[in-house]
mmCIF file of C-alpha atoms in Angstrom:
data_model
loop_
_atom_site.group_PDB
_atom_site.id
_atom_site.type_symbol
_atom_site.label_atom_id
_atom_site.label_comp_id
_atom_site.label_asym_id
_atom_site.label_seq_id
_atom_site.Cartn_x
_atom_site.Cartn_y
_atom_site.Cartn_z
ATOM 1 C CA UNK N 1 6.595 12.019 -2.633
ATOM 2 C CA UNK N 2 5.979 8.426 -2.485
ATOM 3 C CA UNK N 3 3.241 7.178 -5.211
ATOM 4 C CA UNK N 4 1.805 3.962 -6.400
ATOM 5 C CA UNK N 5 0.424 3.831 -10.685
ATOM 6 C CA UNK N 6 -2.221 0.976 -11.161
ATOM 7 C CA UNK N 7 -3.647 0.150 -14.257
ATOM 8 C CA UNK N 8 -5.952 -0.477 -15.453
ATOM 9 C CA UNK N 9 -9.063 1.224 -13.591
ATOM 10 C CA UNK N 10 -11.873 -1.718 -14.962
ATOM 11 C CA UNK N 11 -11.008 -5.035 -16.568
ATOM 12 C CA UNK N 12 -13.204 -7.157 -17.588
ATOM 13 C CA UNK N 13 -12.483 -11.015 -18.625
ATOM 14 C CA UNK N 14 -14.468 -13.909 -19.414
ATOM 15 C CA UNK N 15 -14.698 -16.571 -16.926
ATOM 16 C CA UNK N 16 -11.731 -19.229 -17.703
ATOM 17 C CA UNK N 17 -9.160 -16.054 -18.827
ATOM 18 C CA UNK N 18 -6.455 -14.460 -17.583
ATOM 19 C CA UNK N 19 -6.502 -11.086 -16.022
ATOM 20 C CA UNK N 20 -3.089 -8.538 -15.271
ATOM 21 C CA UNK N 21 -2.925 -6.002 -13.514
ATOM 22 C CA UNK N 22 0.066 -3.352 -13.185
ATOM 23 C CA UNK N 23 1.290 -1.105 -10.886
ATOM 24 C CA UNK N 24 4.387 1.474 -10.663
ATOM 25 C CA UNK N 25 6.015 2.633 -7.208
ATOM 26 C CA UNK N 26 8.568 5.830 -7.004
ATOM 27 C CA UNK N 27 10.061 4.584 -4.019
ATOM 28 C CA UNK N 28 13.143 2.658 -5.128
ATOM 29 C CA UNK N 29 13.974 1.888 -1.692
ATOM 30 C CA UNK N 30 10.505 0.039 -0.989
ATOM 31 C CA UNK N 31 11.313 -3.614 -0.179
ATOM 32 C CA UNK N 32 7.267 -4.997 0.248
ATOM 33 C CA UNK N 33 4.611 -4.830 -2.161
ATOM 34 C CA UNK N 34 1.085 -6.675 -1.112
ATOM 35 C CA UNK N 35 -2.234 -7.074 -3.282
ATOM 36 C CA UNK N 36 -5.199 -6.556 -1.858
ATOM 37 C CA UNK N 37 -9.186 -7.898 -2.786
ATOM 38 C CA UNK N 38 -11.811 -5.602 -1.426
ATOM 39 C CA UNK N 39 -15.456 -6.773 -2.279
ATOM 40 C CA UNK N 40 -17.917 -4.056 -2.051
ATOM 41 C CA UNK N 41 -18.552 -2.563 1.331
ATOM 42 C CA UNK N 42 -15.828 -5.276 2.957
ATOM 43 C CA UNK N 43 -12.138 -4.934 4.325
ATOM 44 C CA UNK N 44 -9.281 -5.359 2.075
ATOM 45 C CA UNK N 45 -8.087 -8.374 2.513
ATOM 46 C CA UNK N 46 -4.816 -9.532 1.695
ATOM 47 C CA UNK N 47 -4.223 -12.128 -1.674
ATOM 48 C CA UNK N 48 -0.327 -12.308 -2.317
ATOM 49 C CA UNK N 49 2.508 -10.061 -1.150
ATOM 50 C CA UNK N 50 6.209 -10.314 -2.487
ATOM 51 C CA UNK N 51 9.447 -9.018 -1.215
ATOM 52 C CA UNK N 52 11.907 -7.646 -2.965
ATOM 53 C CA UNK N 53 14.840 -10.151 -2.773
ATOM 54 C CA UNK N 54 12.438 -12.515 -5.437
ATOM 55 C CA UNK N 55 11.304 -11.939 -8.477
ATOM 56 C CA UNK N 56 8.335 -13.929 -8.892
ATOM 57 C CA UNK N 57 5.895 -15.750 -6.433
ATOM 58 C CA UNK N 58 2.779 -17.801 -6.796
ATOM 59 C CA UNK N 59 -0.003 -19.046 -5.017
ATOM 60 C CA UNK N 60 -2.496 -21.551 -7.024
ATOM 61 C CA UNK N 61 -4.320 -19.244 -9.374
ATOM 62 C CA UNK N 62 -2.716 -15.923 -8.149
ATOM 63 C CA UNK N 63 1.124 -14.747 -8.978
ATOM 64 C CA UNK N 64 2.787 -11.764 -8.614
ATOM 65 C CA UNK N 65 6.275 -10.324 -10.681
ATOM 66 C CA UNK N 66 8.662 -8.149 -9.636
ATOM 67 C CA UNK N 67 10.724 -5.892 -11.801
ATOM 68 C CA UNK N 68 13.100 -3.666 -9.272
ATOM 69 C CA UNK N 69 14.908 -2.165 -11.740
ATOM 70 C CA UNK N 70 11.855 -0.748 -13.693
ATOM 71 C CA UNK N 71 10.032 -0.555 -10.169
ATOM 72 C CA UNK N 72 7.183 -2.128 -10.990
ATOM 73 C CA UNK N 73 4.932 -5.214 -10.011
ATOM 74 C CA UNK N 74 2.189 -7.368 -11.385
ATOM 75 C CA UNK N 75 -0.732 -9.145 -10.650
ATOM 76 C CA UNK N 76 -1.687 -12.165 -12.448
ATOM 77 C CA UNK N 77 -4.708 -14.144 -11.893
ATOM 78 C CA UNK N 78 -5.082 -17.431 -14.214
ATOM 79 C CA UNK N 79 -8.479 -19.418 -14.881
ATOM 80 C CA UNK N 80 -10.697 -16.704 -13.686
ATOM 81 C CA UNK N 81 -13.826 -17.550 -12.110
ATOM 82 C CA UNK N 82 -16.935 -14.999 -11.364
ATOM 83 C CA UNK N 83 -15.976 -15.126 -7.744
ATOM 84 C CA UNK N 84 -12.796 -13.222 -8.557
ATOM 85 C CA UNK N 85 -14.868 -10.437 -9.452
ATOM 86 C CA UNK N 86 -13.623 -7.240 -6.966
ATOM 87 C CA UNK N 87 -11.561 -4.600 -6.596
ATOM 88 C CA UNK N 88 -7.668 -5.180 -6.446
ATOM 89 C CA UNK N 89 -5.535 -2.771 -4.864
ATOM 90 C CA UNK N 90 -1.617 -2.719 -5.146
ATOM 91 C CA UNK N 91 0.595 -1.367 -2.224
ATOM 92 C CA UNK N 92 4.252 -0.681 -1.911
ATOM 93 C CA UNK N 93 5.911 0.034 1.387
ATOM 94 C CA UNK N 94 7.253 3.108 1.898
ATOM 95 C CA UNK N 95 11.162 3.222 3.372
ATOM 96 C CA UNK N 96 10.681 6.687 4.847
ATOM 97 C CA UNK N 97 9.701 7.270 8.488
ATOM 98 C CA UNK N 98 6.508 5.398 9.128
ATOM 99 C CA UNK N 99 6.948 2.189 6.504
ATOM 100 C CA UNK N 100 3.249 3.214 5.779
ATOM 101 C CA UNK N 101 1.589 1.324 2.961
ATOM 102 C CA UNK N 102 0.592 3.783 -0.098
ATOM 103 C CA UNK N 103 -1.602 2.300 -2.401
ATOM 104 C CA UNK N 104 -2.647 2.241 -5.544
ATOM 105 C CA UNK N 105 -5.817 3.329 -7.208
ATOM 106 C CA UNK N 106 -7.541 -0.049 -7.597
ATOM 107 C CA UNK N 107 -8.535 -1.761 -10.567
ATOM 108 C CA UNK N 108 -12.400 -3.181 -10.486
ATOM 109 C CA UNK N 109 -12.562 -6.361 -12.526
ATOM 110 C CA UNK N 110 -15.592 -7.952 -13.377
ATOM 111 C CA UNK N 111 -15.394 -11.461 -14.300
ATOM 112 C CA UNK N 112 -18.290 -12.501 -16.737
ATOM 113 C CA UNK N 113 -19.590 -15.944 -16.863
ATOM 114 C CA UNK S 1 -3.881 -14.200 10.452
ATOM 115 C CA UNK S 2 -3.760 -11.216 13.257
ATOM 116 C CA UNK S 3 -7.378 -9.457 13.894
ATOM 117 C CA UNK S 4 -7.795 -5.898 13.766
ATOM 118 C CA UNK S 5 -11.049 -4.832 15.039
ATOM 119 C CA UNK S 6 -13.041 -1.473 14.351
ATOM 120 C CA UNK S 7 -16.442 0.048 15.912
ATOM 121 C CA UNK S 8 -18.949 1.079 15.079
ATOM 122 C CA UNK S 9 -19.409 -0.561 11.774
ATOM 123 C CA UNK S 10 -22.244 2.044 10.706
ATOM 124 C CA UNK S 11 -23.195 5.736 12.056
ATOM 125 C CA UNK S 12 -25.217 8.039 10.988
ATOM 126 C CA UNK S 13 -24.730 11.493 13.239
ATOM 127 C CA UNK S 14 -25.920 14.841 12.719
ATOM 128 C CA UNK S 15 -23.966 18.017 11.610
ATOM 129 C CA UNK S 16 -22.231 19.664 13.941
ATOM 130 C CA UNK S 17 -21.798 16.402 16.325
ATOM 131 C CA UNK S 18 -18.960 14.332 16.571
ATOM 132 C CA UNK S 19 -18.222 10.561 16.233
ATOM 133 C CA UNK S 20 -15.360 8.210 17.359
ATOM 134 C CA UNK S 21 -14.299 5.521 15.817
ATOM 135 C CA UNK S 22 -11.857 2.329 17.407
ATOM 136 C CA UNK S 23 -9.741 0.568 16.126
ATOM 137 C CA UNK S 24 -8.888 -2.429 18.367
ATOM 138 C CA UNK S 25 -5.664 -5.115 17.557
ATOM 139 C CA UNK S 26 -7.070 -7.802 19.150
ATOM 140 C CA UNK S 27 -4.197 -10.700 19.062
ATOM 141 C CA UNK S 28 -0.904 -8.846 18.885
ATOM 142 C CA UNK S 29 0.283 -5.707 19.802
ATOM 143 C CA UNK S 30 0.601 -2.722 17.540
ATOM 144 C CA UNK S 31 3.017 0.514 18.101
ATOM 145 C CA UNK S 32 1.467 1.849 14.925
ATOM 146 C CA UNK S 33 -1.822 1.786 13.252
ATOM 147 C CA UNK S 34 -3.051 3.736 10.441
ATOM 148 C CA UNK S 35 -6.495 5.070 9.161
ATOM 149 C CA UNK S 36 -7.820 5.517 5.719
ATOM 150 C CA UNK S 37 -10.753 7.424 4.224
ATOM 151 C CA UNK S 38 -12.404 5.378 1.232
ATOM 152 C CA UNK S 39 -15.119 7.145 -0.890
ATOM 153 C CA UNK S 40 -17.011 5.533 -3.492
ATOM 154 C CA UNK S 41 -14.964 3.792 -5.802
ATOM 155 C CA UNK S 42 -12.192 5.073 -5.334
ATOM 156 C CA UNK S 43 -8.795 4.403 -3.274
ATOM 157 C CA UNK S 44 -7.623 4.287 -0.027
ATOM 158 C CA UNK S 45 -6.350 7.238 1.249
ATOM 159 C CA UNK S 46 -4.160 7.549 3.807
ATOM 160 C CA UNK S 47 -5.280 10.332 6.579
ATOM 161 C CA UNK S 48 -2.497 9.698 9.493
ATOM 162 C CA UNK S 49 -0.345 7.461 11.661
ATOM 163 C CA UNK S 50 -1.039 6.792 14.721
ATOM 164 C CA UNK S 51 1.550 6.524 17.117
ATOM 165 C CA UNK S 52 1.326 4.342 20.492
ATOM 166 C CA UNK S 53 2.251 6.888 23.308
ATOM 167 C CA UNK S 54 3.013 10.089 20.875
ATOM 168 C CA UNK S 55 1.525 12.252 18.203
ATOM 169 C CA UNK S 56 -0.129 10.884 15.371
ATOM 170 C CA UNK S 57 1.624 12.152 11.982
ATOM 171 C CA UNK S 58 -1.229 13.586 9.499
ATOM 172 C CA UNK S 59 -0.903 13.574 5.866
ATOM 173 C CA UNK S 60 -0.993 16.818 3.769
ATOM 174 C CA UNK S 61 -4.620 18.031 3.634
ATOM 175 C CA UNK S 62 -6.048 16.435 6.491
ATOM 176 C CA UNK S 63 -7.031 18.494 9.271
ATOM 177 C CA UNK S 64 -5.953 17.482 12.219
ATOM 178 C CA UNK S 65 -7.868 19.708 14.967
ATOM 179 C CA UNK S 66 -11.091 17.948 12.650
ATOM 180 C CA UNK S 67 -9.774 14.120 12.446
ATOM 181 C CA UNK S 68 -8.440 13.762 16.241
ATOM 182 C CA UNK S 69 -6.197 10.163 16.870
ATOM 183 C CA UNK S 70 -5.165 8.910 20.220
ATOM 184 C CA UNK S 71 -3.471 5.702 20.806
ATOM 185 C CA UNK S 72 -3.545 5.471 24.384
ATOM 186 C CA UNK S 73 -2.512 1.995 24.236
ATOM 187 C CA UNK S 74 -0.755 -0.692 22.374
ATOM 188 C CA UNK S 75 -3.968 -2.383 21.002
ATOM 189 C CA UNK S 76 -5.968 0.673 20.409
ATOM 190 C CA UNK S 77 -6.480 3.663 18.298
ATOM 191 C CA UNK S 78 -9.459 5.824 18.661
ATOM 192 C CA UNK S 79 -10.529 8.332 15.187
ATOM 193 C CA UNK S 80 -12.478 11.307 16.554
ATOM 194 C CA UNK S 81 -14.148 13.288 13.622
ATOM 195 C CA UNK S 82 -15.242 16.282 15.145
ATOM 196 C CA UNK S 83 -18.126 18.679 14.204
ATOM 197 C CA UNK S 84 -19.070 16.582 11.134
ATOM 198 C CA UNK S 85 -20.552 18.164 8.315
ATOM 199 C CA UNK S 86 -22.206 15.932 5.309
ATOM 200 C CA UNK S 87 -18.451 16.430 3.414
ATOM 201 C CA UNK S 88 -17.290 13.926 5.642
ATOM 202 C CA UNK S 89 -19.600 11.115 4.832
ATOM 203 C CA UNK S 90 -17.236 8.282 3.915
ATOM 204 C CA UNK S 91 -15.803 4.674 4.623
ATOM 205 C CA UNK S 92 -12.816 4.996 7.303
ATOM 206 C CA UNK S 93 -11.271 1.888 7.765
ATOM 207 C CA UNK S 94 -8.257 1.442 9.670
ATOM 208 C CA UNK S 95 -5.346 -0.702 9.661
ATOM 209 C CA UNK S 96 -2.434 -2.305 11.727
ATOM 210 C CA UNK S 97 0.235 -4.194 10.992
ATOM 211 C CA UNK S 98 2.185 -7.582 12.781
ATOM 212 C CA UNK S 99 5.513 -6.624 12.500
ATOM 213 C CA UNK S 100 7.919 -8.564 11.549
ATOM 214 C CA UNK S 101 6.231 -9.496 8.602
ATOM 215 C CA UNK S 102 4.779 -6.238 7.524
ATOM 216 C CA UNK S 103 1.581 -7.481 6.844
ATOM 217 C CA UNK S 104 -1.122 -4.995 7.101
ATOM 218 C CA UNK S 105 -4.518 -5.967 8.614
ATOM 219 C CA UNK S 106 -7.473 -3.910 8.080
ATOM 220 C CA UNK S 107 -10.753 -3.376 10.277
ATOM 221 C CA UNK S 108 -13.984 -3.929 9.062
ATOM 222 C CA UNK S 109 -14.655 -0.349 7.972
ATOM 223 C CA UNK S 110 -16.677 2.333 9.649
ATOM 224 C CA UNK S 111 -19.246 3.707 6.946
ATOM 225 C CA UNK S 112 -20.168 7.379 8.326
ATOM 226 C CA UNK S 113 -23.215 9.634 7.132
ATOM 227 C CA UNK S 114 -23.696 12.582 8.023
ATOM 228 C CA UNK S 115 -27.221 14.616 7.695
#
């Protein structure tokens, strides 16, 4: 069935460094693939998304890359700040019956001061 | 951004009893909505679809006489656990999307204990 990899599970940066996170779909036909930030006890709420017709697209300190052909997708966060601190969740649409979100397993990154 | 609304935020019920949960979208309409369990630290998982006007789909595993969905209406889904038992202490949170841009927007979460 449809799956979503994310790695790692914890990251942990210093404040002012980069932090990537990766994920893996099995869906080759999935066309959508958000990031989400959940702070503890709080909705996900949604940081980036990219479609599948780009490769690459960036918002300030946040991108995301696409690979289609290896199906998988990145999260890059530059100049990290203690605020970023959270846990990210990846997501691919599915392109089966419901075009339900499946996610990934989260990564929890800690940003140090 | 579209709202997606969900009540209550907390409950605590006792085994045995049951509990519904809504899910309301509050500025667009939604044919489908969809409801995740979280537990600590880990994931959400998806439990069903619900369906404006039909059947919710389940997932595999989830029971479906236990975790009861109606979505009488275009902005709202209703989560019914039924005869809770501590096992399904968790975070449900459900979520809707604005098509045509497939963005999904969650509720705020329903955190359920059960004693």
């Amino acid at each position: 069935g449809e799956n979503v990899e994310q790695h790692p599970s914890t990251l942990s940066v210093q404040e002012g460094d980069s932090a990537v996170i990766k994920c893996t779909y099995s869906d080759s036909a999935s066309n959508y693939f958000p990031w989400y930030k959940q702070e503890l006890g709080k909705r996900p709420q949604l940081i980036i998304d990219i479609r599948s017709n780009v490769g690459e697209k960036k918002d300030q300190r946040i991108a995301v890359t696409l690979n289609k052909t290896a199906k998988h997708f990145s999260l890059h966060i530059t100049e990290t700040q203690p605020e970023d601190s959270a846990v990210y969740f990846c997501a691919a649409l599915s392109s089966y019956n419901t075009d339900k979100l499946i996610f990934g397993t989260g990564t929890r990154l800690q940003v140090f001061p | 951004g579209a709202v997606v609304s969900q009540h209550p935020s907390r409950v605590i019920c006792k085994s045995g009893t049951s509990v519904k949960i809504e899910c309301r979208s509050l500025d667009f309409q939604a044919t489908t909505m969809f409801w995740y369990r979280q537990f600590p630290k880990q994931s959400l998982m998806l439990m069903a679809t619900s369906n404006e006007g039909s059947k919710a789909t389940y997932e595999q595993g989830v029971e479906k006489d236990k975790f009861l969905i109606n979505h009488a209406s275009l902005t709202l889904s209703t989560l019914t656990v039924t005869s809770a038992h501590p096992e399904d202490s968790s975070f449900y949170i459900c979520s809707a999307r604005d098509p045509p841009n497939a963005e999904a927007f969650f509720g705020q979460g329903t955190r359920l204990t059960v004693v």
